[in-house]
Amino acid sequence: MARNVDKGDGRERAVERSAAEDVARFLAEVKATRPAGAQGRGRLIFALDATMSRQPTWDMAMQLQTEMFLATSVLGGLDVQLMYYRGFGECRASRWVRDGGDLSALMQKIAVAGGQTQIRRILAHARDETRRERVQALVFVGDAMEE
């Protein structure tokens, strides 16, 4: 399904939006691949590039990511920490959350700002968190630029 998104310069472009069937298919695959007898909760760091380069698709991305985490929270067994960077030196990590609604509320508070790519800080944080307690995955959404 296509939707028009303002590119920030008054022009619009069509972008694809995930359909409900795609989300349902994804959830069915996750349930099918979850290891039998898995113990404990998984930990995922979800990192976002909140610099101005993301502005044209920011609102759509926030909506899709919110829907994804709300849908997957019913599966249980996953703690998520939201990270983002923006500006010049601002890089923040949230508390660990278990509920998709809590994660959505955290995501809605983030606004883009001009700034520099800070992937190195995301990776250092993930390393440090894993030293405290194992993190099974790091997902980065943004523009990967050299640092």
GROMACS .gro file of C-alpha atoms in nm, residues 50-145:
model
   96
   50ALA     CA    1   1.745   1.094   1.487
   51THR     CA    2   1.944   1.340   1.276
   52MET     CA    3   1.786   1.562   1.012
   53SER     CA    4   1.871   1.319   0.730
   54ARG     CA    5   1.587   1.103   0.866
   55GLN     CA    6   1.326   1.384   0.871
   56PRO     CA    7   1.150   1.298   0.541
   57THR     CA    8   1.043   0.954   0.664
   58TRP     CA    9   1.057   1.000   1.042
   59ASP     CA   10   0.682   0.999   1.116
   60MET     CA   11   0.616   0.696   0.896
   61ALA     CA   12   0.911   0.507   1.049
   62MET     CA   13   0.791   0.584   1.402
   63GLN     CA   14   0.443   0.456   1.318
   64LEU     CA   15   0.570   0.134   1.161
   65GLN     CA   16   0.820   0.065   1.439
   66THR     CA   17   0.553   0.130   1.703
   67GLU     CA   18   0.315  -0.114   1.531
   68MET     CA   19   0.592  -0.374   1.506
   69PHE     CA   20   0.679  -0.360   1.878
   70LEU     CA   21   0.316  -0.352   1.989
   71ALA     CA   22   0.251  -0.663   1.779
   72THR     CA   23   0.560  -0.849   1.900
   73SER     CA   24   0.505  -0.764   2.267
   74VAL     CA   25   0.227  -1.025   2.279
   75LEU     CA   26   0.495  -1.290   2.221
   76GLY     CA   27   0.664  -1.200   2.548
   77GLY     CA   28   1.017  -1.284   2.648
   78LEU     CA   29   1.178  -0.967   2.508
   79ASP     CA   30   1.316  -0.662   2.685
   80VAL     CA   31   1.395  -0.364   2.462
   81GLN     CA   32   1.615  -0.064   2.523
   82LEU     CA   33   1.561   0.233   2.293
   83MET     CA   34   1.866   0.436   2.191
   84TYR     CA   35   1.896   0.736   1.968
   85TYR     CA   36   2.145   0.998   1.868
   86ARG     CA   37   2.099   1.345   1.728
   87GLY     CA   38   2.261   1.682   1.752
   88PHE     CA   39   2.629   1.714   1.827
   89GLY     CA   40   2.713   1.464   2.097
   90GLU     CA   41   2.362   1.374   2.215
   91CYS     CA   42   2.325   0.997   2.243
   92ARG     CA   43   2.071   0.854   2.487
   93ALA     CA   44   1.951   0.515   2.601
   94SER     CA   45   1.619   0.446   2.772
   95ARG     CA   46   1.550   0.208   3.055
   96TRP     CA   47   1.478  -0.152   2.955
   97VAL     CA   48   1.107  -0.198   2.876
   98ARG     CA   49   0.896  -0.513   2.837
   99ASP     CA   50   0.577  -0.359   2.704
  100GLY     CA   51   0.522  -0.240   2.348
  101GLY     CA   52   0.308   0.047   2.475
  102ASP     CA   53   0.591   0.171   2.698
  103LEU     CA   54   0.833   0.153   2.407
  104SER     CA   55   0.588   0.340   2.185
  105ALA     CA   56   0.556   0.618   2.444
  106LEU     CA   57   0.935   0.652   2.458
  107MET     CA   58   0.962   0.663   2.078
  108GLN     CA   59   0.697   0.934   2.049
  109LYS     CA   60   0.908   1.169   2.262
  110ILE     CA   61   1.198   1.171   2.016
  111ALA     CA   62   1.225   1.446   1.754
  112VAL     CA   63   1.494   1.477   1.489
  113ALA     CA   64   1.764   1.743   1.508
  114GLY     CA   65   2.064   1.829   1.296
  115GLY     CA   66   2.382   1.659   1.396
  116GLN     CA   67   2.649   1.399   1.347
  117THR     CA   68   2.641   1.023   1.304
  118GLN     CA   69   2.734   0.851   1.630
  119ILE     CA   70   2.733   0.480   1.551
  120ARG     CA   71   3.054   0.428   1.750
  121ARG     CA   72   2.870   0.539   2.067
  122ILE     CA   73   2.582   0.299   1.992
  123LEU     CA   74   2.826   0.009   1.957
  124ALA     CA   75   3.018   0.103   2.272
  125HIS     CA   76   2.693   0.118   2.469
  126ALA     CA   77   2.583  -0.224   2.336
  127ARG     CA   78   2.920  -0.368   2.437
  128ASP     CA   79   2.893  -0.220   2.787
  129GLU     CA   80   2.534  -0.343   2.833
  130THR     CA   81   2.637  -0.693   2.723
  131ARG     CA   82   2.914  -0.691   2.984
  132ARG     CA   83   2.646  -0.623   3.250
  133GLU     CA   84   2.394  -0.873   3.112
  134ARG     CA   85   2.391  -1.043   2.773
  135VAL     CA   86   2.226  -0.853   2.487
  136GLN     CA   87   2.115  -1.088   2.209
  137ALA     CA   88   2.060  -0.829   1.935
  138LEU     CA   89   2.127  -0.472   1.829
  139VAL     CA   90   1.903  -0.325   1.559
  140PHE     CA   91   2.010   0.005   1.402
  141VAL     CA   92   1.769   0.212   1.193
  142GLY     CA   93   1.924   0.507   1.018
  143ASP     CA   94   2.174   0.637   0.772
  144ALA     CA   95   2.504   0.458   0.814
  145MET     CA   96   2.782   0.704   0.743
   0.00000   0.00000   0.00000
